[in-house]
Amino acid sequence: MKIYIAKRLAWTLVATFFALSIVFGILTLSPNTGQMEASFHAVQKGGNPDEAMEAYRERKGLNEPASERYINYMTNVATLNWGWSTTRNQPVTTALATAWPYSAQIMIPAILLAVTIGFGLGLYSAMHQYTSIDYFATFIAFFGISIPNFWFAIVLILVVSVWMKDLVVLGIPLEPYVPPVYYHTGVEFISLKNIQQIILPIIVTSTAAVAGQMRYSRSQALEYAESQFVKAARAKGAGEWHLLIKHILRVALIPLSTILVSDALALLWAGATLVEIVFQIPGIGLLGYKAIINQDTALIMGVTLIPVFLALIGNLLQDLAYVWLDPRIDYGDRT
């Protein structure tokens, strides 16, 4: 097992190297609008556009050959020197350290909701197939999978900021109880105001994840709902929740853990980026978006490392979870 884990960690380094190389190549080949903007401003001010472009390239470090810039960057990454963000005027590591708590406070509750609500609805729906509860859960799943996160976020902003503030229930206006639709950074993380302002982003982010986990868990549960061991447990007088938790969920967790690590993390990361842009949450997603718009190469590469690490480490933890969930699986003899 130790050899297998060591090899997987080594593969993590190799996969990270290839991911960074691909992103670096894309950024190198993409047109640089900053040069054109520098030339345009120089012409407006009566300056020399060529000199302005050359000064811009020198300031950004683009006057060096691409191969030399690539080697320097990879060396800096290996030594944990991830470069300097020109747009934020600070080290990339500092920018990431500042932004990640804002993303974590959205992603962690969304993942917990996806697991608890998604698995719970899926398992319960499988045990009550073709009932009104099953149809309701299926509707929620298709609704969550079908609607785009950014559109749902905009609709919630419209509903909360415009319509709900004008509603009066039992003579009491709802405006004091309506959560803010845009994020305010001056609020402490552990406070009621912060909880109020992350409610909408968490709802939007978790919608698709809950729907996906619900559909997968329902499908897996249906495979075992009529199995012989479930029928035997039911004949012995086992209750419904006992069947769901101890018998059905236990055997269904292996494929569900695969889906949770691969699909949920990818879905939440992509969805959280759009949510942060819409709600203006200064997290990793908004940081990466602004870095792409401003062509801040060092910051883009730093932001790229985070989902790569999450996916690779998540897959390793997934394989280790297989052994815990099913003792028959053994990686000890793997080469």
Coordinates of C-alpha atoms in Angstrom, one line a residue:
M1 CA 0.0 0.0 0.0
K2 CA 2.8 2.4 0.9
I3 CA 4.5 1.8 -2.5
Y4 CA 1.2 2.4 -4.3
I5 CA 0.6 5.7 -2.4
A6 CA 4.2 6.8 -3.2
K7 CA 3.7 6.1 -6.9
R8 CA 0.4 7.9 -7.0
L9 CA 2.0 10.9 -5.3
A10 CA 4.7 10.8 -7.9
W11 CA 2.1 10.7 -10.7
T12 CA 0.5 13.7 -9.1
L13 CA 3.7 15.7 -9.7
V14 CA 3.9 14.4 -13.3
A15 CA 0.2 15.3 -14.0
T16 CA 0.7 18.8 -12.5
F17 CA 3.7 19.3 -14.7
F18 CA 1.7 18.4 -17.9
A19 CA -1.2 20.6 -16.8
L20 CA 1.0 23.6 -16.2
S21 CA 2.8 23.0 -19.5
I22 CA -0.4 23.0 -21.4
V23 CA -1.7 26.2 -19.8
F24 CA 1.6 27.9 -20.3
G25 CA 1.6 26.9 -24.0
I26 CA -2.0 28.3 -24.4
L27 CA -1.1 31.6 -22.8
T28 CA 2.0 31.9 -24.9
L29 CA 0.2 31.3 -28.2
S30 CA -2.8 33.5 -27.3
P31 CA -2.8 37.1 -28.6
N32 CA -1.7 39.7 -26.0
T33 CA -4.2 42.6 -26.0
G34 CA -2.0 44.5 -23.5
Q35 CA 0.5 45.2 -26.1
M36 CA -2.1 46.6 -28.4
E37 CA -3.5 48.7 -25.6
A38 CA -0.1 50.1 -24.7
S39 CA 0.5 51.0 -28.4
F40 CA -2.9 52.6 -28.7
H41 CA -2.4 54.8 -25.6
A42 CA 1.1 55.8 -26.9
V43 CA -0.4 56.9 -30.2
Q44 CA -3.1 58.9 -28.4
K45 CA -0.4 60.7 -26.3
G46 CA 1.8 61.3 -29.4
G47 CA 4.4 58.8 -28.3
N48 CA 6.1 56.0 -30.2
P49 CA 3.9 52.9 -30.3
D50 CA 6.9 50.5 -30.9
E51 CA 8.7 51.8 -27.9
A52 CA 5.5 51.5 -25.8
M53 CA 5.1 47.9 -26.9
E54 CA 8.7 47.1 -26.2
A55 CA 8.4 48.7 -22.7
Y56 CA 5.3 46.6 -22.1
R57 CA 7.0 43.4 -23.1
E58 CA 10.0 44.2 -20.9
R59 CA 7.8 45.0 -18.0
K60 CA 5.9 41.8 -18.4
G61 CA 9.0 39.7 -19.1
L62 CA 7.8 38.8 -22.6
N63 CA 11.0 40.0 -24.3
E64 CA 12.7 36.7 -23.3
P65 CA 12.3 33.5 -25.5
A66 CA 9.3 31.4 -24.6
S67 CA 11.6 28.4 -23.8
E68 CA 13.6 30.4 -21.3
R69 CA 10.4 31.8 -19.7
Y70 CA 9.0 28.3 -19.4
I71 CA 12.1 26.9 -17.7
N72 CA 12.2 29.8 -15.3
Y73 CA 8.6 29.4 -14.4
M74 CA 8.8 25.7 -13.8
T75 CA 11.9 26.2 -11.6
N76 CA 10.1 28.8 -9.6
V77 CA 7.0 26.6 -9.1
A78 CA 9.3 23.8 -7.9
T79 CA 10.8 26.2 -5.3
L80 CA 7.4 27.5 -4.3
N81 CA 8.2 30.9 -5.9
W82 CA 5.0 31.3 -8.0
G83 CA 5.8 34.7 -9.3
W84 CA 4.4 38.2 -8.9
S85 CA 0.9 39.2 -9.8
T86 CA 1.1 42.4 -11.9
T87 CA -2.6 43.2 -11.6
R88 CA -2.7 42.9 -7.8
N89 CA 0.9 44.1 -7.2
Q90 CA 1.6 41.2 -4.8
P91 CA 3.1 37.7 -4.8
V92 CA 0.8 35.1 -6.3
T93 CA 0.9 33.0 -3.2
T94 CA -0.3 36.0 -1.2
A95 CA -3.2 36.6 -3.6
L96 CA -4.2 32.9 -3.4
A97 CA -4.0 32.9 0.4
T98 CA -6.2 35.9 0.5
A99 CA -8.8 34.6 -1.9
W100 CA -9.2 30.9 -0.9
P101 CA -11.2 31.5 2.3
Y102 CA -13.9 33.2 0.3
S103 CA -14.2 30.2 -2.0
A104 CA -14.0 27.7 0.8
Q105 CA -16.9 29.2 2.7
I106 CA -19.0 28.6 -0.4
M107 CA -17.7 25.2 -1.6
I108 CA -17.5 23.4 1.7
P109 CA -21.2 24.0 2.6
A110 CA -22.2 23.2 -1.0
I111 CA -20.4 19.9 -0.9
L112 CA -21.9 19.0 2.5
L113 CA -25.4 19.8 1.1
A114 CA -24.7 17.8 -2.0
V115 CA -23.8 14.7 0.0
T116 CA -26.5 14.9 2.7
I117 CA -29.5 16.2 0.6
G118 CA -28.4 14.5 -2.6
F119 CA -27.8 11.1 -1.1
G120 CA -30.7 11.3 1.2
L121 CA -33.2 12.2 -1.5
G122 CA -31.8 9.6 -3.9
L123 CA -31.9 6.7 -1.4
Y124 CA -35.4 7.7 -0.1
S125 CA -36.7 8.1 -3.6
A126 CA -35.3 4.7 -4.6
M127 CA -37.2 3.0 -1.7
H128 CA -40.4 4.8 -2.7
Q129 CA -40.2 4.4 -6.5
Y130 CA -43.1 5.9 -8.6
T131 CA -44.6 7.8 -5.6
S132 CA -45.2 11.5 -5.3
I133 CA -42.0 11.9 -3.3
D134 CA -40.0 10.1 -6.1
Y135 CA -41.6 12.4 -8.8
F136 CA -40.8 15.4 -6.7
A137 CA -37.2 14.4 -6.1
T138 CA -36.8 13.6 -9.9
F139 CA -38.2 17.1 -10.7
I140 CA -35.6 18.7 -8.4
A141 CA -32.8 16.7 -10.0
F142 CA -33.8 17.6 -13.6
F143 CA -34.3 21.2 -12.6
G144 CA -30.9 21.4 -10.9
I145 CA -29.1 19.7 -13.8
S146 CA -30.8 21.7 -16.5
I147 CA -30.5 25.3 -15.3
P148 CA -27.2 27.2 -15.7
N149 CA -25.7 28.4 -12.5
F150 CA -25.1 32.0 -13.7
W151 CA -28.7 32.3 -14.9
F152 CA -30.1 30.9 -11.7
A153 CA -27.9 33.4 -9.8
I154 CA -29.2 36.3 -11.8
V155 CA -32.8 35.2 -11.3
L156 CA -32.3 35.0 -7.5
I157 CA -30.7 38.4 -7.5
L158 CA -33.7 39.8 -9.3
V159 CA -36.2 38.0 -7.0
V160 CA -34.4 38.9 -3.7
S161 CA -33.3 42.5 -4.5
V162 CA -36.4 43.6 -6.3
W163 CA -39.5 41.6 -5.6
M164 CA -39.0 40.4 -2.1
K165 CA -38.2 43.8 -0.7
D166 CA -41.7 45.0 -1.9
L167 CA -43.6 42.1 -0.3
V168 CA -45.5 42.5 3.0
V169 CA -46.5 39.3 4.9
L170 CA -49.1 39.7 7.7
G171 CA -48.4 43.4 7.7
I172 CA -44.6 42.9 8.2
P173 CA -42.3 44.1 5.4
L174 CA -39.7 41.4 4.3
E175 CA -37.0 43.9 3.5
P176 CA -35.2 43.7 6.9
Y177 CA -35.0 39.9 6.5
V178 CA -33.9 39.8 2.8
P179 CA -30.2 38.6 2.5
P180 CA -27.8 40.9 0.5
V181 CA -27.3 39.9 -3.1
Y182 CA -23.7 41.1 -3.5
Y183 CA -20.8 40.2 -1.2
H184 CA -19.3 42.7 1.2
T185 CA -15.7 42.0 2.2
G186 CA -15.8 44.2 5.3
V187 CA -17.8 41.6 7.2
E188 CA -16.2 39.1 9.5
F189 CA -16.3 35.4 8.4
I190 CA -17.9 34.1 11.6
S191 CA -20.8 36.4 11.9
L192 CA -24.5 36.5 11.2
K193 CA -24.1 39.1 8.4
N194 CA -21.7 36.9 6.6
I195 CA -24.0 33.9 6.9
Q196 CA -26.8 35.9 5.4
Q197 CA -24.8 37.1 2.4
I198 CA -23.5 33.6 1.5
I199 CA -26.9 32.0 1.6
L200 CA -27.7 32.7 -2.1
P201 CA -24.3 31.7 -3.4
I202 CA -24.4 28.4 -1.5
I203 CA -27.9 27.7 -2.9
V204 CA -26.9 28.4 -6.5
T205 CA -23.6 26.4 -6.2
S206 CA -25.2 23.4 -4.5
T207 CA -28.2 23.1 -6.8
A208 CA -26.6 21.2 -9.7
A209 CA -24.4 19.1 -7.3
V210 CA -27.4 18.1 -5.2
A211 CA -29.3 17.1 -8.4
G212 CA -26.3 15.0 -9.7
Q213 CA -25.8 13.2 -6.4
M214 CA -29.5 12.5 -6.1
R215 CA -29.7 10.9 -9.5
Y216 CA -26.6 8.8 -9.1
S217 CA -27.6 7.6 -5.6
R218 CA -31.1 6.8 -6.7
S219 CA -29.8 4.8 -9.6
Q220 CA -27.3 2.9 -7.4
A221 CA -29.9 2.2 -4.7
L222 CA -32.4 0.8 -7.2
E223 CA -29.8 -1.8 -8.2
Y224 CA -29.8 -3.2 -4.6
A225 CA -33.3 -2.4 -3.4
E226 CA -34.6 -5.8 -4.6
S227 CA -31.5 -7.8 -3.8
Q228 CA -31.6 -11.0 -1.9
F229 CA -29.7 -9.6 1.1
V230 CA -32.1 -6.6 1.3
K231 CA -35.1 -8.9 1.2
A232 CA -33.6 -11.1 3.9
A233 CA -33.0 -8.1 6.1
R234 CA -36.6 -6.9 5.5
A235 CA -37.9 -10.3 6.3
K236 CA -36.0 -10.2 9.6
G237 CA -37.9 -7.1 10.5
A238 CA -35.3 -4.4 9.7
G239 CA -36.8 -0.9 9.4
E240 CA -36.7 1.2 6.3
W241 CA -33.9 3.5 7.5
H242 CA -31.9 0.5 8.8
L243 CA -32.1 -1.0 5.3
L244 CA -31.1 2.3 3.6
I245 CA -28.1 3.1 5.9
K246 CA -26.7 -0.2 6.8
H247 CA -27.4 -2.4 3.8
I248 CA -28.1 -0.3 0.6
L249 CA -25.9 2.7 1.3
R250 CA -23.0 0.6 2.4
V251 CA -22.6 -1.3 -0.9
A252 CA -23.5 1.8 -3.0
L253 CA -20.9 4.0 -1.4
I254 CA -18.1 2.7 -3.6
P255 CA -19.4 4.0 -7.0
L256 CA -20.9 7.0 -5.2
S257 CA -17.6 8.0 -3.8
T258 CA -16.1 7.9 -7.3
I259 CA -18.8 10.3 -8.5
L260 CA -18.5 12.5 -5.5
V261 CA -14.7 13.1 -6.0
S262 CA -14.7 13.4 -9.8
D263 CA -18.0 15.0 -10.7
A264 CA -18.8 17.0 -7.6
L265 CA -15.5 18.7 -7.2
A266 CA -15.3 19.6 -10.9
L267 CA -18.9 20.7 -11.0
L268 CA -18.6 22.8 -7.8
W269 CA -15.3 24.4 -9.0
A270 CA -16.7 25.4 -12.3
G271 CA -20.0 26.5 -10.9
A272 CA -18.4 28.3 -8.0
T273 CA -16.4 30.4 -10.4
L274 CA -19.5 31.6 -12.2
V275 CA -21.2 32.2 -8.9
E276 CA -18.3 34.3 -7.6
I277 CA -18.3 36.4 -10.8
V278 CA -22.1 37.0 -10.5
F279 CA -22.1 37.8 -6.8
Q280 CA -18.7 39.5 -6.9
I281 CA -17.2 37.2 -4.2
P282 CA -13.4 37.8 -4.1
G283 CA -12.6 34.1 -4.2
I284 CA -10.3 31.9 -6.4
G285 CA -12.8 31.9 -9.2
L286 CA -13.2 35.7 -9.5
L287 CA -9.4 36.0 -9.0
G288 CA -8.7 33.7 -12.0
Y289 CA -11.3 35.4 -14.1
K290 CA -9.8 38.8 -13.6
A291 CA -6.3 37.3 -14.2
I292 CA -7.4 35.9 -17.6
I293 CA -9.0 39.2 -18.6
N294 CA -5.8 41.2 -17.6
Q295 CA -3.5 38.4 -18.9
D296 CA -1.7 38.1 -15.6
T297 CA 0.2 34.9 -16.6
A298 CA 1.7 34.2 -13.1
L299 CA -1.6 34.5 -11.4
I300 CA -3.4 32.3 -14.0
M301 CA -0.8 29.6 -13.5
G302 CA -1.2 29.8 -9.8
V303 CA -5.0 29.5 -10.0
T304 CA -4.6 26.6 -12.3
L305 CA -2.6 24.6 -9.7
I306 CA -5.5 24.5 -7.2
P307 CA -8.1 22.5 -9.1
V308 CA -5.3 20.2 -10.4
F309 CA -4.2 19.5 -6.9
L310 CA -7.8 19.0 -5.7
A311 CA -8.6 16.5 -8.5
L312 CA -5.4 14.5 -8.1
I313 CA -5.4 14.3 -4.3
G314 CA -9.2 13.7 -4.4
N315 CA -8.7 10.7 -6.7
L316 CA -6.0 9.3 -4.4
L317 CA -8.3 9.6 -1.4
Q318 CA -11.0 8.0 -3.4
D319 CA -8.8 4.9 -4.1
L320 CA -7.9 4.7 -0.4
A321 CA -11.6 5.0 0.5
Y322 CA -12.3 1.9 -1.6
V323 CA -10.1 -0.2 0.7
W324 CA -12.0 1.1 3.8
L325 CA -15.4 0.5 2.2
D326 CA -14.6 -2.9 0.7
P327 CA -11.8 -4.8 2.5
R328 CA -11.6 -7.2 -0.5
I329 CA -9.9 -4.4 -2.5
D330 CA -6.1 -4.5 -2.0
Y331 CA -3.5 -2.3 -3.7
G332 CA -0.6 -4.1 -1.9
D333 CA 0.5 -6.1 -5.0
R334 CA 0.0 -3.3 -7.5
T335 CA 3.0 -2.2 -9.5

